[in-house]
Coordinates of C-alpha atoms in Angstrom, one line a residue:
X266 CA 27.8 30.1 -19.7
X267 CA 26.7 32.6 -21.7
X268 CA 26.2 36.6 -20.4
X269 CA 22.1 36.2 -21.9
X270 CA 21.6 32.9 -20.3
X271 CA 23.4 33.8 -17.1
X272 CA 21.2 36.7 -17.0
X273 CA 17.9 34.6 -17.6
X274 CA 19.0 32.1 -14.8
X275 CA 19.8 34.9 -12.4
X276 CA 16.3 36.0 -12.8
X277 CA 14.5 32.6 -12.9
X278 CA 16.8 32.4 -9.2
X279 CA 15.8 35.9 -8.0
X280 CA 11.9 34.8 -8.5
X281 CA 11.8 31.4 -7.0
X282 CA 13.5 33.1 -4.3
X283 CA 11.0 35.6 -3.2
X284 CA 8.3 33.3 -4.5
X285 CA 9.6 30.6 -1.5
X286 CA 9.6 34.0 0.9
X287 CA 6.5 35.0 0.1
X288 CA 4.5 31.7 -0.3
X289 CA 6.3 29.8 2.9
X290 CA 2.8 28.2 3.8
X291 CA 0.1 27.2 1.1
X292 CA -2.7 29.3 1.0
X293 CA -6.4 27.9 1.5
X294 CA -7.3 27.6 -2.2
X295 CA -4.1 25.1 -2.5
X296 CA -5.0 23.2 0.5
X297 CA -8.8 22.7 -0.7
X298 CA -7.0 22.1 -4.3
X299 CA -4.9 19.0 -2.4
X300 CA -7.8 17.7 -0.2
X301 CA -10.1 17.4 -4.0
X302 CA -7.3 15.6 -5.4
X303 CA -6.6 13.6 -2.2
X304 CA -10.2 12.5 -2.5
X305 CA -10.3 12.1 -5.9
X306 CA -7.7 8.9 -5.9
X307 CA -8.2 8.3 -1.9
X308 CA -12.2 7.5 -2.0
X309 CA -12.0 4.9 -4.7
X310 CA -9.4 3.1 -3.2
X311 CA -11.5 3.4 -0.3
X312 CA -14.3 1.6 -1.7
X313 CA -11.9 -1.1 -3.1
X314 CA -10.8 -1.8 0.3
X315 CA -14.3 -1.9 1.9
X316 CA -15.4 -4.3 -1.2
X317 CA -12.1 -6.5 -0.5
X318 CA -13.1 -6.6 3.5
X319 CA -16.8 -7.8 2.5
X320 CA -15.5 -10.6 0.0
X321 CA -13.6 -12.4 3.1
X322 CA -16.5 -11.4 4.9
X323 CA -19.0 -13.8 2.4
X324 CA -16.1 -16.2 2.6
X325 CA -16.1 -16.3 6.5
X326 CA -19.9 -16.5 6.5
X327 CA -20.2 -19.5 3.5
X328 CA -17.6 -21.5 5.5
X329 CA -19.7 -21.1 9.1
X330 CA -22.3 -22.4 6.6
X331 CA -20.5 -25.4 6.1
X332 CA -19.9 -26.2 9.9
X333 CA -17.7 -25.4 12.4
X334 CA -15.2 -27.6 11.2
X335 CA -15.2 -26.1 8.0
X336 CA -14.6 -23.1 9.6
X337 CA -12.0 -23.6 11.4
X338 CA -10.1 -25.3 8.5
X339 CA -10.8 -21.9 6.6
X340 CA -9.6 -20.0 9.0
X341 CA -6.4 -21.9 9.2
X342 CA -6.0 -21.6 5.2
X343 CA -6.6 -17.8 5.1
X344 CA -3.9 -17.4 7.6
X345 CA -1.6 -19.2 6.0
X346 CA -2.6 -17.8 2.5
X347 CA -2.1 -14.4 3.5
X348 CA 0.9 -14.8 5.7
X349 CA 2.7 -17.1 2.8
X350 CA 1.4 -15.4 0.0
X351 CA -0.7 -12.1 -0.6
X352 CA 0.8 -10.1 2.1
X353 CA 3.9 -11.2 -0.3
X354 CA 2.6 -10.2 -3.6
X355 CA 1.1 -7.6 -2.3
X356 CA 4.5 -5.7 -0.8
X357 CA 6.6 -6.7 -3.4
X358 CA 3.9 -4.7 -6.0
X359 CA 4.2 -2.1 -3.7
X360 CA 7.7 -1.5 -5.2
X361 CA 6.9 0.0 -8.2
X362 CA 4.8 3.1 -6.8
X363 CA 7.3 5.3 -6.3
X364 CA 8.7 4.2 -10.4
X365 CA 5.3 4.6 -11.8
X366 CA 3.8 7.7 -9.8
X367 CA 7.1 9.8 -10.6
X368 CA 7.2 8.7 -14.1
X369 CA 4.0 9.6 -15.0
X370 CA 4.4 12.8 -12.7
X371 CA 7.4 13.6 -14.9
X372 CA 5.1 13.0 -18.5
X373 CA 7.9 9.8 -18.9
X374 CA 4.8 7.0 -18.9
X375 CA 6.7 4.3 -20.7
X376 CA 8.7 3.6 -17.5
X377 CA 5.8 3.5 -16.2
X378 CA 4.8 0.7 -18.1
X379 CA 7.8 -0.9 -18.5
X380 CA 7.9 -0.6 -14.1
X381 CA 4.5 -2.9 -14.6
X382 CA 5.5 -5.5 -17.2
X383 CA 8.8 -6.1 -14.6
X384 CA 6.5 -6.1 -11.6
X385 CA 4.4 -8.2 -13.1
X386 CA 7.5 -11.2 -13.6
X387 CA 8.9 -10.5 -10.5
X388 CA 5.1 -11.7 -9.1
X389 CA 4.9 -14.4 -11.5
X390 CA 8.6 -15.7 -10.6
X391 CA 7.6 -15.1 -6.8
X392 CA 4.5 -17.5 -7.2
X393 CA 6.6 -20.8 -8.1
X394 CA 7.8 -21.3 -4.4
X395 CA 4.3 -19.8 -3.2
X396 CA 2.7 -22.1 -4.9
X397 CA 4.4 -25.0 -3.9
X398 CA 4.1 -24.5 -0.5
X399 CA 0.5 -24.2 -0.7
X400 CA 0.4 -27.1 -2.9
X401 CA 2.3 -29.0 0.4
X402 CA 0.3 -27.6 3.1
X403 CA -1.2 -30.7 4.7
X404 CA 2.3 -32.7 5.2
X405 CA 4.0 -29.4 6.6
X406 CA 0.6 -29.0 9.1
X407 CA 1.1 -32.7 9.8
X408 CA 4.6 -32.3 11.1
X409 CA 3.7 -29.2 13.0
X410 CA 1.5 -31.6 15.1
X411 CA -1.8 -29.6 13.6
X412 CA -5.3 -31.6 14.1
X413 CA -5.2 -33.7 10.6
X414 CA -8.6 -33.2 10.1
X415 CA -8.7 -29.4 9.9
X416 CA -5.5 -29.8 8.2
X417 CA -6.9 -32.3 5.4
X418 CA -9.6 -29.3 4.8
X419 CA -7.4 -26.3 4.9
X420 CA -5.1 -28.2 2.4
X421 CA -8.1 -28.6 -0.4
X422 CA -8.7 -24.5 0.2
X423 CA -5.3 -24.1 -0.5
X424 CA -4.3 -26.1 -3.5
X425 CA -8.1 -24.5 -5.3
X426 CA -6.2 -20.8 -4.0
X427 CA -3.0 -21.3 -6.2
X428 CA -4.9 -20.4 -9.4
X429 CA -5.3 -17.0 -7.4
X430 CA -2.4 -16.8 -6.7
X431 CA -1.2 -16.3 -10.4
X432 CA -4.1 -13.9 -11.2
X433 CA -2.7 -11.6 -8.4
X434 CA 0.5 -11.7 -9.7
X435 CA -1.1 -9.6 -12.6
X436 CA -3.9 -7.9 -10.6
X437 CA -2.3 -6.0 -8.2
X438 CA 0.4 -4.3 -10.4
X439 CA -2.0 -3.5 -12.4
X440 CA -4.1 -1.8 -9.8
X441 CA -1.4 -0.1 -8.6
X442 CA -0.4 1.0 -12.2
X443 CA -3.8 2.2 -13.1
X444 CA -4.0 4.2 -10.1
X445 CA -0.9 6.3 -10.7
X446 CA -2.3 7.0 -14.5
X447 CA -5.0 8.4 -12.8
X448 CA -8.4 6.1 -13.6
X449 CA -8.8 5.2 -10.1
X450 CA -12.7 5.5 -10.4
X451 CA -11.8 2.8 -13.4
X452 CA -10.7 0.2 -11.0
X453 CA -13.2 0.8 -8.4
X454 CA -16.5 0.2 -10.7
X455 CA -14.8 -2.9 -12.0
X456 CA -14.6 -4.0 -8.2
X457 CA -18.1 -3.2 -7.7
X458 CA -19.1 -5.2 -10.0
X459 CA -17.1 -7.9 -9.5
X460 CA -18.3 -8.3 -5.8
X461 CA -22.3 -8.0 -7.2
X462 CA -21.6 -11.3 -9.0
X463 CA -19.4 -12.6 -6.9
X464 CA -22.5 -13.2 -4.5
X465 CA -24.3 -15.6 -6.4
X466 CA -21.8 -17.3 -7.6
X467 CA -20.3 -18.3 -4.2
X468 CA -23.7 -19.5 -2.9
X469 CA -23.7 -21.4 -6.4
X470 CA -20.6 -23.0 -6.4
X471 CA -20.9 -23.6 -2.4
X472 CA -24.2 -25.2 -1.8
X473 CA -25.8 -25.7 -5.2
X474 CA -23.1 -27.7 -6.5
X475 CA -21.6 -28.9 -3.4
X476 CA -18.3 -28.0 -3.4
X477 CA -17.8 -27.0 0.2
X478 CA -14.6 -25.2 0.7
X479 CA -13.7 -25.8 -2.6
X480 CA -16.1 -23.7 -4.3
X481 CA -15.2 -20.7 -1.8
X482 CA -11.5 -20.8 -2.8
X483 CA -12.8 -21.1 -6.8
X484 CA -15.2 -18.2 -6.1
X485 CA -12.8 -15.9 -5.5
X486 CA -10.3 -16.8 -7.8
X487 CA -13.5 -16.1 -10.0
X488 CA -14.4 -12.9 -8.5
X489 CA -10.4 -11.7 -8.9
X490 CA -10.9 -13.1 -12.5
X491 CA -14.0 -11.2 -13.6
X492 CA -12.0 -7.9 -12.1
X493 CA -8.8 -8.4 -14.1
X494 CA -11.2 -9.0 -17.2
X495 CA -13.1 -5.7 -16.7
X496 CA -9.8 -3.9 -16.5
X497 CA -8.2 -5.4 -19.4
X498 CA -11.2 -4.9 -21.4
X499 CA -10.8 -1.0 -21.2
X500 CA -7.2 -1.0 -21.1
X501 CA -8.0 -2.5 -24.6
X502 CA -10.3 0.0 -25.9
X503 CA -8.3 2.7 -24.5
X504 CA -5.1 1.8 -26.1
X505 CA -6.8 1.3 -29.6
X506 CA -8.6 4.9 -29.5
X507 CA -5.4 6.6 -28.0
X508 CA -3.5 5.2 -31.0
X509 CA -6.2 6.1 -33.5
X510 CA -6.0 9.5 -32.3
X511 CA -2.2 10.2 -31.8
X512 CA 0.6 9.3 -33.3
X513 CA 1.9 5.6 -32.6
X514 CA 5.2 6.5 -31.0
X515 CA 3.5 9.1 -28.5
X516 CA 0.5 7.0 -28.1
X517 CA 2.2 3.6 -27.7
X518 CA 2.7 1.7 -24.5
X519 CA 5.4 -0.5 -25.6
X520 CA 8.2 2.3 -25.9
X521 CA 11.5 1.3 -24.4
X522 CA 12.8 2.8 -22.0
X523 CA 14.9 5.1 -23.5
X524 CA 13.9 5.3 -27.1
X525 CA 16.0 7.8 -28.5
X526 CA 19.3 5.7 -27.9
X527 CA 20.4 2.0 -27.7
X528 CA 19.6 0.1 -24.2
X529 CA 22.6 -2.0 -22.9
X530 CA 22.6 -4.9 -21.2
X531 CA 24.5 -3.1 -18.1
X532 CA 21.2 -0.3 -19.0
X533 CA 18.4 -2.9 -18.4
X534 CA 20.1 -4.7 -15.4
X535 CA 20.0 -1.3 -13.7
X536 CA 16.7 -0.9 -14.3
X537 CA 16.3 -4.3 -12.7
X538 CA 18.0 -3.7 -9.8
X539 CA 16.5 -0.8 -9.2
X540 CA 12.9 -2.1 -9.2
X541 CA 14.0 -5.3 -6.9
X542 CA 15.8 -2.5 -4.6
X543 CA 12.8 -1.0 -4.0
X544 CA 10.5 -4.3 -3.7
X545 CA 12.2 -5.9 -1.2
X546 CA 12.2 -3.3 1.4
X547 CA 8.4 -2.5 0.2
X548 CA 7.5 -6.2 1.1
X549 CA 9.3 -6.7 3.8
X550 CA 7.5 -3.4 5.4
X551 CA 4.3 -4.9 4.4
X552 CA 5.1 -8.4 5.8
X553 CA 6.9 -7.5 9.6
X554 CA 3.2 -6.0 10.3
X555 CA 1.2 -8.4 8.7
X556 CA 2.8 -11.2 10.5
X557 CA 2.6 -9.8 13.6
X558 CA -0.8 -10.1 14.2
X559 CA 0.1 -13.7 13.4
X560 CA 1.9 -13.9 16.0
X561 CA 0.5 -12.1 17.9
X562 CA -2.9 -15.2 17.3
X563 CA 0.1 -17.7 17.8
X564 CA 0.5 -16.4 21.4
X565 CA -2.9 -16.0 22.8
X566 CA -2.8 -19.9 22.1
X567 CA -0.9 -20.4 25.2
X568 CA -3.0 -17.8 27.6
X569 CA -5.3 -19.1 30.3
X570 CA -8.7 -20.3 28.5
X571 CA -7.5 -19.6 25.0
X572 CA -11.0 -20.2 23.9
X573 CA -12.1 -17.3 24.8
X574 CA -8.7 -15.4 23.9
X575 CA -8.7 -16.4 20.6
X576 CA -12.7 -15.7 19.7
X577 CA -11.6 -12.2 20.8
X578 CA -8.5 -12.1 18.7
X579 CA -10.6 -13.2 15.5
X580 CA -13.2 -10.5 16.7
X581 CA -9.9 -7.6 17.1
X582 CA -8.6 -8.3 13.9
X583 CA -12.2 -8.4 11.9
X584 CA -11.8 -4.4 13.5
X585 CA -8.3 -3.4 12.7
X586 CA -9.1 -5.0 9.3
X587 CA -12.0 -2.9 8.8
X588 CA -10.3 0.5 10.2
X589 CA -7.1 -0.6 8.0
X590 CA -9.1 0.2 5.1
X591 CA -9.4 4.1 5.5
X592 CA -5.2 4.5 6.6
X593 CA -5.0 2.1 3.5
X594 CA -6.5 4.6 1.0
X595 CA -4.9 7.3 2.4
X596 CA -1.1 6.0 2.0
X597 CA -2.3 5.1 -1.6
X598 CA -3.6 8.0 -2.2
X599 CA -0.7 10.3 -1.1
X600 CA 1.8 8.2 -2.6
X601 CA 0.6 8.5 -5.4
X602 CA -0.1 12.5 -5.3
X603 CA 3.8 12.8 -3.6
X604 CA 5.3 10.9 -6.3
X605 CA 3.5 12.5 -9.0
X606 CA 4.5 16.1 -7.6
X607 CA 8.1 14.7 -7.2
X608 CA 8.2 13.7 -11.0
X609 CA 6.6 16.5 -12.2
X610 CA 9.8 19.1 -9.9
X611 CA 7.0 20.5 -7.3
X612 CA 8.3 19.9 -4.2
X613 CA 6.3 21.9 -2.2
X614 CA 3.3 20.5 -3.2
X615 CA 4.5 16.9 -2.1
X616 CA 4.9 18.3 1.4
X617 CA 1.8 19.6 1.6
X618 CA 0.5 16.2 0.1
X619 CA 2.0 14.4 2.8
X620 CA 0.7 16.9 5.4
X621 CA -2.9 17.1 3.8
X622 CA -2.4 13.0 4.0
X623 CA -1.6 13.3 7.9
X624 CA -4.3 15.4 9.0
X625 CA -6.5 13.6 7.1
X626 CA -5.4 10.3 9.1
X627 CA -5.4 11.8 12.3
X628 CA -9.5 12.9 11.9
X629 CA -10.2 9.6 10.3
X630 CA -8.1 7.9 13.5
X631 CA -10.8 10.2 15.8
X632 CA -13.7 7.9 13.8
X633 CA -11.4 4.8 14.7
X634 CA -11.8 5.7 18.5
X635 CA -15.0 6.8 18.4
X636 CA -16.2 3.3 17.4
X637 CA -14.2 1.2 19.7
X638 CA -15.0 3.2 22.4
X639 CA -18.2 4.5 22.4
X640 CA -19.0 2.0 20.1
X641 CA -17.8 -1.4 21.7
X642 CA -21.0 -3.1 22.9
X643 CA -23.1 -2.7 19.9
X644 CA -20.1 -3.3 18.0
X645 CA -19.0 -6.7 20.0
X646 CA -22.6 -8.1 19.5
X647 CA -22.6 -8.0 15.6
X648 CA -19.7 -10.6 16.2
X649 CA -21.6 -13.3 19.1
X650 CA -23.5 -13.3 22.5
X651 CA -21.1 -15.3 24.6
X652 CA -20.9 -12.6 27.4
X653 CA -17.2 -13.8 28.5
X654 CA -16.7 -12.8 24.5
X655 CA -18.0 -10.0 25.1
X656 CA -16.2 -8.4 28.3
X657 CA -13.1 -9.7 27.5
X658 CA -13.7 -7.5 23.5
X659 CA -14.7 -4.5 25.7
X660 CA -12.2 -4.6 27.7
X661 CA -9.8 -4.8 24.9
X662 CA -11.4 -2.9 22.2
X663 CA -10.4 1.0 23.7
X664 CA -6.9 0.3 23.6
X665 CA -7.3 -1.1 19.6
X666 CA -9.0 2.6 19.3
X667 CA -5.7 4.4 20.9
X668 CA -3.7 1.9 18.5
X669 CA -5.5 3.3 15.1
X670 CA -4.6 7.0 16.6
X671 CA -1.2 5.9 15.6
X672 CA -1.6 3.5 13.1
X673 CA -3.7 6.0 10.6
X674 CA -1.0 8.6 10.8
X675 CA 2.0 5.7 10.7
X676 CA 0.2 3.8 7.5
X677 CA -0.4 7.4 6.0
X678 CA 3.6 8.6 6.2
X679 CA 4.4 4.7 4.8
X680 CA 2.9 6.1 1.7
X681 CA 4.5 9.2 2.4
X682 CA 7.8 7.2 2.1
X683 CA 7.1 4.9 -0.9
X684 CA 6.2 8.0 -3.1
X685 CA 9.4 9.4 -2.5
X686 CA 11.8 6.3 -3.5
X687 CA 11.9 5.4 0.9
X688 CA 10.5 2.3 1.4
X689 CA 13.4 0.8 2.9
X690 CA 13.0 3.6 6.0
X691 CA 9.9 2.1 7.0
X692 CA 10.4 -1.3 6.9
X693 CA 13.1 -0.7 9.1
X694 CA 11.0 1.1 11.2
X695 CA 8.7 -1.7 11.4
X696 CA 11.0 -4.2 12.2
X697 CA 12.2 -2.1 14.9
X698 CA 8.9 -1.0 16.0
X699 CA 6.9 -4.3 16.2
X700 CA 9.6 -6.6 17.0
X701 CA 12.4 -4.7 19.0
X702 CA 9.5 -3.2 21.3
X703 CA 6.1 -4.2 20.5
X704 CA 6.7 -8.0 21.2
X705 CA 8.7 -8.4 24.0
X706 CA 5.9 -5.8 25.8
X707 CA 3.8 -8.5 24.7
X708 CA 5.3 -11.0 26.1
X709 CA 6.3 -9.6 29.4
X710 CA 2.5 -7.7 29.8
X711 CA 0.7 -11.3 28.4
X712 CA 2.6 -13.6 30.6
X713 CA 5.0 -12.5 33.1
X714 CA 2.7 -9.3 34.5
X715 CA -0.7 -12.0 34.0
X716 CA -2.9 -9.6 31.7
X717 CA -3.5 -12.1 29.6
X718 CA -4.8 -10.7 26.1
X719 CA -5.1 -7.2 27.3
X720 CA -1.3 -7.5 27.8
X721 CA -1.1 -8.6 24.0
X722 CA -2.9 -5.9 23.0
X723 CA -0.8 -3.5 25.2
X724 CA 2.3 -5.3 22.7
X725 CA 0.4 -3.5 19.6
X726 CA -0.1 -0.4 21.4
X727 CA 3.6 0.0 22.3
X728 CA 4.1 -0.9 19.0
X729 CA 2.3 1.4 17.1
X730 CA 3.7 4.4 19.2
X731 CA 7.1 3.9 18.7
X732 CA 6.3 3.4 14.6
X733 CA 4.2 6.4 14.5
X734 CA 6.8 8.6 16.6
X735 CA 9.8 7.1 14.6
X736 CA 8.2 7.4 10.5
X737 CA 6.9 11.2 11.9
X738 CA 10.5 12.1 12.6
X739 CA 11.6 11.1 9.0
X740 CA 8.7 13.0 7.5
X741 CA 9.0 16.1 8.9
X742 CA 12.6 16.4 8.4
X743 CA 12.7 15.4 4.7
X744 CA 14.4 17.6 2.4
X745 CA 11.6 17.8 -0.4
X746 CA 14.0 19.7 -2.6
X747 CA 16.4 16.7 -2.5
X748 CA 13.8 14.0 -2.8
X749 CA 12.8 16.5 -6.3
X750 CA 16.0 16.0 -8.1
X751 CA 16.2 12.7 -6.6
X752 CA 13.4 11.8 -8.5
X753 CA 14.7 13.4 -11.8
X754 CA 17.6 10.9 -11.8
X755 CA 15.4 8.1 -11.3
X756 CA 12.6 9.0 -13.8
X757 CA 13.9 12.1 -16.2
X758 CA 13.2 15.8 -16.1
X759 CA 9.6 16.8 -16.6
X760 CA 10.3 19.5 -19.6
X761 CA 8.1 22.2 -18.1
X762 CA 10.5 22.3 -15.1
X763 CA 13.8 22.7 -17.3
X764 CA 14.5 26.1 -16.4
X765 CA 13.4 25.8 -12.6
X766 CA 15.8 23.2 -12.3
X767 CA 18.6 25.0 -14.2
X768 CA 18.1 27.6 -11.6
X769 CA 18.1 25.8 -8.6
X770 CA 21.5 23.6 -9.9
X771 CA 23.4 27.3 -11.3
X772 CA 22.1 28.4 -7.8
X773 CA 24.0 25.3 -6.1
X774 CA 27.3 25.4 -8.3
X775 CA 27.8 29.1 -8.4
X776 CA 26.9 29.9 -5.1
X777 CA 25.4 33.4 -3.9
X778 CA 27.5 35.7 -6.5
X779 CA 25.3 33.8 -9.3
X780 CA 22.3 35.9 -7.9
X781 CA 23.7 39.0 -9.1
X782 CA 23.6 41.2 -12.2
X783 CA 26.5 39.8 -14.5
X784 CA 29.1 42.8 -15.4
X785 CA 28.9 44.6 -18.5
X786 CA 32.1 43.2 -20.8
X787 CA 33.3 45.9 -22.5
X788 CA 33.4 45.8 -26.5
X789 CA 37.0 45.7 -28.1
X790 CA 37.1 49.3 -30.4

């Protein structure tokens, strides 16, 4: 190394040094800097979530329409839809977040791209068995002993949902990419007005033609249709205007992924296996939770009047769904805003993403609480007047308040992790946490100690609190500065962070003595 260079490094050392001594905790104009950017990607996704929460909510209502058969056949389609399917798609999209937020954090957006075209055929691929399954519901029900009439029904919904199916495949990635460019709002309007015509043309396709079920599962493939069409439309416009106005290699979306040089094969199977290493772990994390509310409905189908038990249990998890949606925002939001500070080498402003992120979840966990507790009667009667419904969802709904105190802050740091490359972490977590402690208190509280579904729901609580202790632990004690050039290696250097990564590695390899003044060499005479 050079004597000038060595000199400029020393002092590019020397700075960040007193700069961490001086600036050890963000000042108030930084925090208030975070909380506008939080909001800015956080509220759309926000109203997203709400939106998707009053779709299924149309759906529930046009199938009580129908009858109570109808209803029940519904029920037993969603279930199996999401369980099979969506909560599938929807954690293996989750693998590309950390790729695309990085990338674009680091100015590097044709990974980004190239991360969505891949998630996009791992979806598709994903869909084939899906699909098939759901195309094969009613002889699997039949064998499971299920009532063939509900089963005949639930079997129409589901072959009409496998067009869906496909269009998710595209839809979510998408989302998910368009979020870490940073048009958020984009995606949210389209939503909107998806959902606004999504209301007639249920009722349409429902009652006025006479499908029945049929039109339901056809009106939201419809719905999802019309948003993916929206979205397309401007990424359409967008791209043409961006290439009128730069130049086509900066402006185009189709750049390889490494441009400049040829891509071997070994390259792009790297790539690959990089993407699929962080998809599985992603999905499985979303899928050990999501399932175990399913079985967590699967047992209260053995308690003492399971009539009652299960009208309850639909009731509970029309709540959590709802309260999901704010925790759900919030992980987008600061996984996003982590792996965009991560690309871009600032990682001090990650951590205070992800603390900005917490205490955010903890207020919003307060709200949670507020509702089911002071909440719960006026809340239990928008759902039905049987009063045996309604002391049994009073008696349980407090303790689904102390489970959002953990599960905003857990479902916040999940984010935490998946912006920073971890998402393995927490689905380990959450196989531990649900499954390892949450069900076997379940189990013992439900049916060995005879509290019935309050013991279920102690299952969940138990649950939560171990996975929000546990994926706390891992925050707090991550290494930002690590996670940083971490992210360099698996996204490239942000060029406005050359030298402040030169300094940092000069600082690691050279040790202390680097710090220092180099000697004057002396000239020959």
């Amino acid at each position: 190394m050079s004597t000038e260079k060595r000199t400029k490094l020393a002092k590019e050392g020397k700075n960040m040094l007193a700069e961490e001594k001086f600036q050890k905790y963000p000042t108030m104009a930084e925090v208030l800097d975070e909380l506008k950017q939080m909001a800015d990607i956080g509220f759309p996704v926000l109203a997203i979530g709400l939106v998707g929460y009053l779709k299924n909510m149309i759906s529930v209502i046009c199938m009580g329409r129908l009858g109570t058969l109808h209803l029940a056949a519904g029920s037993l389609a969603i279930g199996f839809t999401n369980i099979t399917g969506y909560s599938i798609l929807s954690g293996l999209a989750m693998g590309m977040e950390p790729l695309c937020s990085q990338a674009f954090g680091s100015h590097n957006s044709s990974i980004a791209f190239l991360t969505l075209q891949r998630t996009v055929l791992i979806l598709l691929f994903a869909s084939i068995p899906i699909g098939f399954l759901w195309l094969n519901l009613e002889p699997l029900m039949l064998v499971l002993h299920q009532n063939p009439e509900i089963t005949r029904i639930a079997a129409v919904y589901c072959r009409f949902a496998v067009p869906d199916l496909v269009l998710n495949s595209l839809l979510h990635p998408l989302r998910i990419y368009l979020r870490n460019k940073g048009t958020t709002w984009l995606v949210m309007w389209c939503n909107l007005l998806a959902i606004l015509l999504h209301v007639p043309i249920a009722i349409f396709l429902t009652f006025s033609l006479d499908l029945g079920i049929r039109g339901i599962a056809l009106s939201n493939f419809i719905a999802n249709f019309n948003t993916l069409f929206f979205l397309l439309l401007y990424l359409t416009f967008n791209t043409r205007s961006t290439l009128s106005a730069s130049s086509s290699k900066e402006a185009n979306l189709f750049v390889p992924l490494k441009s400049s040089t040829a891509v071997s094969a070994a390259t792009v199977g790297e790539d690959w296996g990089m993407l699929i290493k962080l998809a599985i772990p992603s999905c499985l994390g979303v899928c050990l939770e999501w399932w175990w509310y399913e079985f967590m409905t699967i047992l209260t189908g053995y308690l003492y009047n399971p009539r009652i038990a299960l009208a309850t249990s639909g009731i509970v998890i029309q709540t959590t769904s709802l309260m999901y949606t704010l925790p759900t925002a919030l992980s987008a939001a600061v996984s996003t805003r982590v792996g965009h500070e991560l690309g871009a080498g600032g990682p001090k402003k990650a951590r205070l993403a992800g603390v900005v992120a917490i205490g955010l979840a903890l207020v919003g966990s307060l709200m949670g609480l507020s509702l089911t507790t002071i909440g719960r009667r006026t809340w239990g009667r928008v759902f039905t007047k049987d009063e045996e419904i309604l002391e049994l969802t009073m008696a349980v709904l407090p303790i689904v308040g102390l489970c959002e105190l953990a599960n905003s802050p857990q479902t916040t740091s999940c984010g935490i992790l998946r912006g920073s490359a971890r998402p393995g972490i927490g689905a380990g977590i959450n196989f531990c946490s649900f499954y390892m402690v949450g069900a076997p208190v379940a189990v013992l509280s439900a049916f060995v100690w005879k509290f019935g579904f309050v013991g279920l729901c102690y299952g969940l609580l138990a649950a939560q609190m171990a996975c929000v202790v546990s994926i706390l632990i891992v925050v707090f004690n991550t290494d930002w500065e690590l996670e940083s050039i971490k992210a360099e290696d698996l996204v490239g250097k942000n060029t406005d962070n050359v030298f402040a990564h030169a300094s940092h590695t000069a600082i690691r390899e050279e040790g202390p003595e680097f710090l220092k003044e180099p000697p004057v060499q002396k000239q020959d005479t």
